[in-house]
Short mmCIF file of C-alpha atoms in Angstrom, two decimals:
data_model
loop_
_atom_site.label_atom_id
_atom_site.label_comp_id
_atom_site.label_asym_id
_atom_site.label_seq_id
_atom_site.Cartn_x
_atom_site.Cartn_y
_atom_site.Cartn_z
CA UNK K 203 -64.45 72.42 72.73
CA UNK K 204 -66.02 71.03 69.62
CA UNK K 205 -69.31 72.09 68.29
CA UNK K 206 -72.01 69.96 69.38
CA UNK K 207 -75.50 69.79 68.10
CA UNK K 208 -76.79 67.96 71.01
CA UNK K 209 -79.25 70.04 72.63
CA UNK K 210 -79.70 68.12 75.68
CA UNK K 211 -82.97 69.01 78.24
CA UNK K 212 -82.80 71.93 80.83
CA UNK K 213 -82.60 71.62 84.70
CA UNK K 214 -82.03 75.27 85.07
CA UNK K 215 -85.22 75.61 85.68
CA UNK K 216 -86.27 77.60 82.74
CA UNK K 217 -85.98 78.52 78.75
CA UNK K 218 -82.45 80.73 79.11
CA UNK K 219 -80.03 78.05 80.72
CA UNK K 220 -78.99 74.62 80.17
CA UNK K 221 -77.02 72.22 82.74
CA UNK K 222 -75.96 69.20 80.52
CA UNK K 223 -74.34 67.46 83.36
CA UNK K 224 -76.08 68.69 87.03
CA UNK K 225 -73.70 68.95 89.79
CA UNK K 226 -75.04 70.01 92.63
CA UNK K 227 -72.28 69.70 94.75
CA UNK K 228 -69.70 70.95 92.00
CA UNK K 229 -66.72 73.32 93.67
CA UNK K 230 -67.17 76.16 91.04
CA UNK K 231 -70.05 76.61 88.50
CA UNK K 232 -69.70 78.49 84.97
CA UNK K 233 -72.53 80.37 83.20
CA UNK K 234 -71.31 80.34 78.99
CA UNK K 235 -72.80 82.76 76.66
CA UNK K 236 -72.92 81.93 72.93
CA UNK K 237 -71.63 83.73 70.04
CA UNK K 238 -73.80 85.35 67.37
CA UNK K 239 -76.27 82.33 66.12
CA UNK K 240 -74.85 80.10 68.55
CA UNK K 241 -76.94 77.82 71.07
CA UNK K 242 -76.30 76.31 74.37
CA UNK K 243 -75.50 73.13 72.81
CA UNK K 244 -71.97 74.89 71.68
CA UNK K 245 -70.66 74.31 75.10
CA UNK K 246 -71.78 70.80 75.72
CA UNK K 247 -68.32 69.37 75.32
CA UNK K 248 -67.18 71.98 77.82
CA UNK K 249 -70.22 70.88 80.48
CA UNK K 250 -68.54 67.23 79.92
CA UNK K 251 -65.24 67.98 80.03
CA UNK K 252 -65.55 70.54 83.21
CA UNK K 253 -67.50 67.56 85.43
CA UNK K 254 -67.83 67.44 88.46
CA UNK K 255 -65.51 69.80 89.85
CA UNK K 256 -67.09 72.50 88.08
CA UNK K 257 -71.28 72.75 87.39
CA UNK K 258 -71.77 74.87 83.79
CA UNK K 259 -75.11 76.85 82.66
CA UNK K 260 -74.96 77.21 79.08
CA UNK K 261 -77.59 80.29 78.38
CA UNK K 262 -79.74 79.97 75.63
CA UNK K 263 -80.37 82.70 73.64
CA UNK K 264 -84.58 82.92 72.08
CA UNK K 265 -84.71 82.14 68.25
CA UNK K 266 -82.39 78.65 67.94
CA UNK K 267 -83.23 74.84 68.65
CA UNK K 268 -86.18 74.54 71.30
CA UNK K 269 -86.75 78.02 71.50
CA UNK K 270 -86.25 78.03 67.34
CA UNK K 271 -90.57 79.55 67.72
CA UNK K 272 -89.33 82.69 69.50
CA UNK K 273 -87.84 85.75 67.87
CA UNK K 274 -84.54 86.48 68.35
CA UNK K 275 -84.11 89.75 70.69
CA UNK K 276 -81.69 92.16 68.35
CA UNK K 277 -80.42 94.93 71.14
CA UNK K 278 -77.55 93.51 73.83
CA UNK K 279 -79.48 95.55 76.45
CA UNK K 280 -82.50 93.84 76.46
CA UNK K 281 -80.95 90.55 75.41
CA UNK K 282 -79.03 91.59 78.89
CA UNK K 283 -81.73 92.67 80.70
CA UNK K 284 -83.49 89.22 80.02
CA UNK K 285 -80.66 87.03 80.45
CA UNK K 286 -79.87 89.04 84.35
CA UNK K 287 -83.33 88.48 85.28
CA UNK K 288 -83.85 85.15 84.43
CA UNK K 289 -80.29 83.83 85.88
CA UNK K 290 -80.16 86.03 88.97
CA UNK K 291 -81.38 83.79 91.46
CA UNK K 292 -78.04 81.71 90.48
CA UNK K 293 -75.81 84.75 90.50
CA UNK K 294 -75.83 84.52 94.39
CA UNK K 295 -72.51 82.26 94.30
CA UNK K 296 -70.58 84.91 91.88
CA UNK K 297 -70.43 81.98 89.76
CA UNK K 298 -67.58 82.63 86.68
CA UNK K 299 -68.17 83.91 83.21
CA UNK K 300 -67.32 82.80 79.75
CA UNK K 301 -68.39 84.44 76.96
CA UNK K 302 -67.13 83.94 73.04
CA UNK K 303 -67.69 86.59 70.41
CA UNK K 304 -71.01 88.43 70.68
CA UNK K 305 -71.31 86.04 74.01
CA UNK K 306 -68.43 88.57 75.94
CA UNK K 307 -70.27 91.18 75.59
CA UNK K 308 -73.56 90.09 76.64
CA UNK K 309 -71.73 88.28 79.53
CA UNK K 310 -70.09 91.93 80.01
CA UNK K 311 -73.09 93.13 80.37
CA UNK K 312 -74.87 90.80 82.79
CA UNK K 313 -71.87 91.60 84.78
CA UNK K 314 -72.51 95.42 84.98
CA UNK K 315 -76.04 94.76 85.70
CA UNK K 316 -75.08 92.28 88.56
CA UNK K 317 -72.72 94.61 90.50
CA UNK K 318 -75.49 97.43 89.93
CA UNK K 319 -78.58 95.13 91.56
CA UNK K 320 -77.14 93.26 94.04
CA UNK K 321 -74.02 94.91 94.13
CA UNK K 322 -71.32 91.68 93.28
CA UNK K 323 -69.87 90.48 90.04
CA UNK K 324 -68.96 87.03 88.34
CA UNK K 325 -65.45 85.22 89.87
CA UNK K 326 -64.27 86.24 86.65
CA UNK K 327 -65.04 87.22 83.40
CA UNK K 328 -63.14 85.09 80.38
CA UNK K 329 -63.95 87.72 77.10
CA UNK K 330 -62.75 85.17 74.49
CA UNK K 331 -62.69 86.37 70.63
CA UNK K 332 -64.03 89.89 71.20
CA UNK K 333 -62.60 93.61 71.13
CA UNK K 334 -62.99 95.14 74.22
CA UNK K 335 -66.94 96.61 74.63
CA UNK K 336 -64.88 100.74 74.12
CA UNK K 337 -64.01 99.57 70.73
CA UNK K 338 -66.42 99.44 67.99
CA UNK K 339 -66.36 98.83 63.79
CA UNK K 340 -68.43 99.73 61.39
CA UNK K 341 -69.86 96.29 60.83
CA UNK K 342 -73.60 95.22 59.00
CA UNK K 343 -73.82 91.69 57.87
CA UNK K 344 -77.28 92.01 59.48
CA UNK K 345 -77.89 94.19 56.44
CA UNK K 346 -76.64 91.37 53.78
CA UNK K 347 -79.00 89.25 51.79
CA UNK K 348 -78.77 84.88 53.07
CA UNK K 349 -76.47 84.37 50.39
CA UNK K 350 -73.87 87.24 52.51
CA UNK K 351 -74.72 86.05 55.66
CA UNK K 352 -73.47 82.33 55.30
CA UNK K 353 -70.42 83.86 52.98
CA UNK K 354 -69.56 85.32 56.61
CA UNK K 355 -70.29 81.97 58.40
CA UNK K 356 -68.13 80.04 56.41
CA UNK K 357 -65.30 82.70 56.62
CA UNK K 358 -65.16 82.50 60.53
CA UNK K 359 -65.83 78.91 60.12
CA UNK K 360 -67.79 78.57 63.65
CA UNK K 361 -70.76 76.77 62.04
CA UNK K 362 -70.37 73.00 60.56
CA UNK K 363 -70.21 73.21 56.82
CA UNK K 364 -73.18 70.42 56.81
CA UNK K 365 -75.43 72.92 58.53
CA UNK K 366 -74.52 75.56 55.84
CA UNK K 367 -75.56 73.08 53.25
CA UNK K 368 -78.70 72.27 54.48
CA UNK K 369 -81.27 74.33 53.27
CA UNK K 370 -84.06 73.38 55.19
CA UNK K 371 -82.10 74.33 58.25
CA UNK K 372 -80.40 76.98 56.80
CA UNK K 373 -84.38 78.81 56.92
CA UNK K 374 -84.44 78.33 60.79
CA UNK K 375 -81.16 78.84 61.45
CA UNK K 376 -80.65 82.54 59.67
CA UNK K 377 -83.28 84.60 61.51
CA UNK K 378 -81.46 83.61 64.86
CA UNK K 379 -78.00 84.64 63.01
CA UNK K 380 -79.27 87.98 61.23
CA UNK K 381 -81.04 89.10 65.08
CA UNK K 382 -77.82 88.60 66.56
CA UNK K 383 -75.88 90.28 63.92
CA UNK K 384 -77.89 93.07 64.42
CA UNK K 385 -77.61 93.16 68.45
CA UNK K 386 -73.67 93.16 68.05
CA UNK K 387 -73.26 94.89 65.21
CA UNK K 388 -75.41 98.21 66.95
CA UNK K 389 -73.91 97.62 70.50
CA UNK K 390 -72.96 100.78 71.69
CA UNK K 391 -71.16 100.39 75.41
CA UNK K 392 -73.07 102.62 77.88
CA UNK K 393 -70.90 105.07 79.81
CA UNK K 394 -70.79 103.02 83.70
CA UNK K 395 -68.40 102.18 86.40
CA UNK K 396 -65.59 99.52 85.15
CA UNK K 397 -66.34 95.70 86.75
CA UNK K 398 -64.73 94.85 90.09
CA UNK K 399 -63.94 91.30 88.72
CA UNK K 400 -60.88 90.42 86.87
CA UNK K 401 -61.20 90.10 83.44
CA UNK K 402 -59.30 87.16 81.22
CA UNK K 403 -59.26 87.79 77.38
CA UNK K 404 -58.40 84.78 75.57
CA UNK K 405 -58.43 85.35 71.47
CA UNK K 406 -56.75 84.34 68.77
CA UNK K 407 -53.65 85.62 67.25
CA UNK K 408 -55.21 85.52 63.16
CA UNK K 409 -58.97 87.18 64.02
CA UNK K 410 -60.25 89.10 61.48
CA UNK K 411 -62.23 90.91 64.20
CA UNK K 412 -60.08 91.40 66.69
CA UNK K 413 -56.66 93.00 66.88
CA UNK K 414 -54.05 92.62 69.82
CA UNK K 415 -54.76 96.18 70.64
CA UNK K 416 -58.65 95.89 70.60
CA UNK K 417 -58.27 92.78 72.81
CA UNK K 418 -56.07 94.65 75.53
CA UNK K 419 -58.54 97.22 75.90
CA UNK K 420 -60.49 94.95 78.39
CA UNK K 421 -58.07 96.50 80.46
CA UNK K 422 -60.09 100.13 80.81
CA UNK K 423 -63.09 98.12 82.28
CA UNK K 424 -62.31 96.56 85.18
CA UNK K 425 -60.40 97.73 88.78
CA UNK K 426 -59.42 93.95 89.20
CA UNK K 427 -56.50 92.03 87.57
CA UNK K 428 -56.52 91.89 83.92
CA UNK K 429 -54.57 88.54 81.66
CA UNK K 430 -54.65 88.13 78.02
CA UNK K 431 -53.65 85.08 76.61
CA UNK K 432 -53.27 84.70 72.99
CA UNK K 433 -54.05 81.37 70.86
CA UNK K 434 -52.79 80.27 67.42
CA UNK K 435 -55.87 80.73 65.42
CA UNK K 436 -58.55 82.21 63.83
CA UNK K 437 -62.45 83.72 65.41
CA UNK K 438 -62.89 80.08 66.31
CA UNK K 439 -59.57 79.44 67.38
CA UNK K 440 -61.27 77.06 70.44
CA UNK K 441 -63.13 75.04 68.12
CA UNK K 442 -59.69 74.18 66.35
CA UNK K 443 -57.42 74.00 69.80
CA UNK K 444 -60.24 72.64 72.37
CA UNK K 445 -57.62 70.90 74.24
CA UNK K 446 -55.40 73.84 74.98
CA UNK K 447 -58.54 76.21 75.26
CA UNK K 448 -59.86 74.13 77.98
CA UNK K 449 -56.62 73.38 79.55
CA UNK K 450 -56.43 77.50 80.10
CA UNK K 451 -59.87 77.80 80.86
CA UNK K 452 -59.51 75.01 83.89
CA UNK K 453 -56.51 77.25 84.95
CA UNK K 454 -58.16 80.26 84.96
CA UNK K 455 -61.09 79.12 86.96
CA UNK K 456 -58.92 77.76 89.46
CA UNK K 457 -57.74 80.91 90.22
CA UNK K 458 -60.48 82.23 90.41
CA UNK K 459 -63.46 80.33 91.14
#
């Protein structure tokens, strides 16, 4: 579950999801959301490692890579809204859900928004390396100058130190980070039903932004079953264990999917 950079060409159909590796007659399909400045190509190694049994649609998020022209949306509802209504017509199969950091939530939220359309919800939801959507900080690195924002990057450790050192990518790279930053960091969870799914939380057991407690609050939004499964590791603990993390991930989707 290594970071790629690979960004690899779309057969989604559109600008908001990639499928590295097409598999049209794949068992079980898998729509990944990205963290905060994360891209699609994050989950390329998952795409090849998940073939052909199961089909994944990394989303891709405006402001990064080829859609590095757009602005970055900064509120989860719209970035919701836009992500629902782009991937609906492949929501049909109650494909599963993975989501890491900021990426939980906004897959969280495409969830809510499916069961309130069309009245269904993902397989599953996997929340990995985010407090449940009830539990909010007081957080602004969207407020801090470049210099604060990679000081946070390099503290999670979820972005290749190369990258950080680039400059010239470091100027395209930061506007996607600071819009995201700001879309998490003002998330407020609108009162709703709980999902229907069941909801896995994977996260790890030394993240700075997420306690044991936050994580089991996951529990208060959903009626269906409800795992947590705890990693050795920091924010990026699957970066650093992709074995394991896909391992659980494979056994969680056959469950489920």
């Amino acid at each position: 579950m290594a970071h790629s950079t690979t960004t690899g060409s779309s057969t989604a159909g559109d600008a908001w999801a990639r499928a590295f590796h097409p598999a049209p007659d794949a068992a079980a399909r898998l729509v990944c959301f990205p963290h905060a400045g994360g891209a699609a190509s994050f989950y390329f190694p998952v795409s090849a490692a998940l073939r052909p049994k199961t089909e994944v649609l990394a989303v891709q998020y405006p402001g990064r890579q080829d859609r590095r022209a757009e602005a970055p949306i900064t509120d989860i509802q719209v970035l919701a809204d836009r992500v629902f209504e782009a991937l609906r017509p492949r929501l049909a199969d109650r494909p599963a859900f993975f989501g890491h950091s900021m990426g939980a939530i906004v897959a969280f939220e495409v969830a809510r928004r499916m069961e309130r359309e069309d009245g269904h919800s993902p397989a599953v939801l996997v929340a990995s390396g985010r407090r449940a959507p009830s539990r909010r900080r007081a957080e602004s690195v969207h407020l801090r100058d470049d210099d604060g924002i990679v000081r946070e990057l390099k503290r999670l450790n979820g972005t290749g130190s190369v990258l950080l050192d680039d400059e010239e990518l470091l100027r395209t790279f930061l506007p996607a980070v600071r819009g995201d930053y700001q879309a998490i960091e003002t998330y407020e969870c609108p009162e709703g039903p709980p999902l229907s799914c069941p909801i896995t939380v994977f996260t790890g057991d030394d993240d700075p932004h997420v306690t044991l407690d936050e994580a089991r609050a996951w529990r208060d939004h959903t009626t269906g079953g409800f795992d947590l499964q705890v990693f050795q590791g920091g924010h990026f603990y699957l970066t650093a264990r992709p074995k394991e993390t896909l391992a659980r991930l494979t056994d969680v989707l056959s469950r489920f999917s």
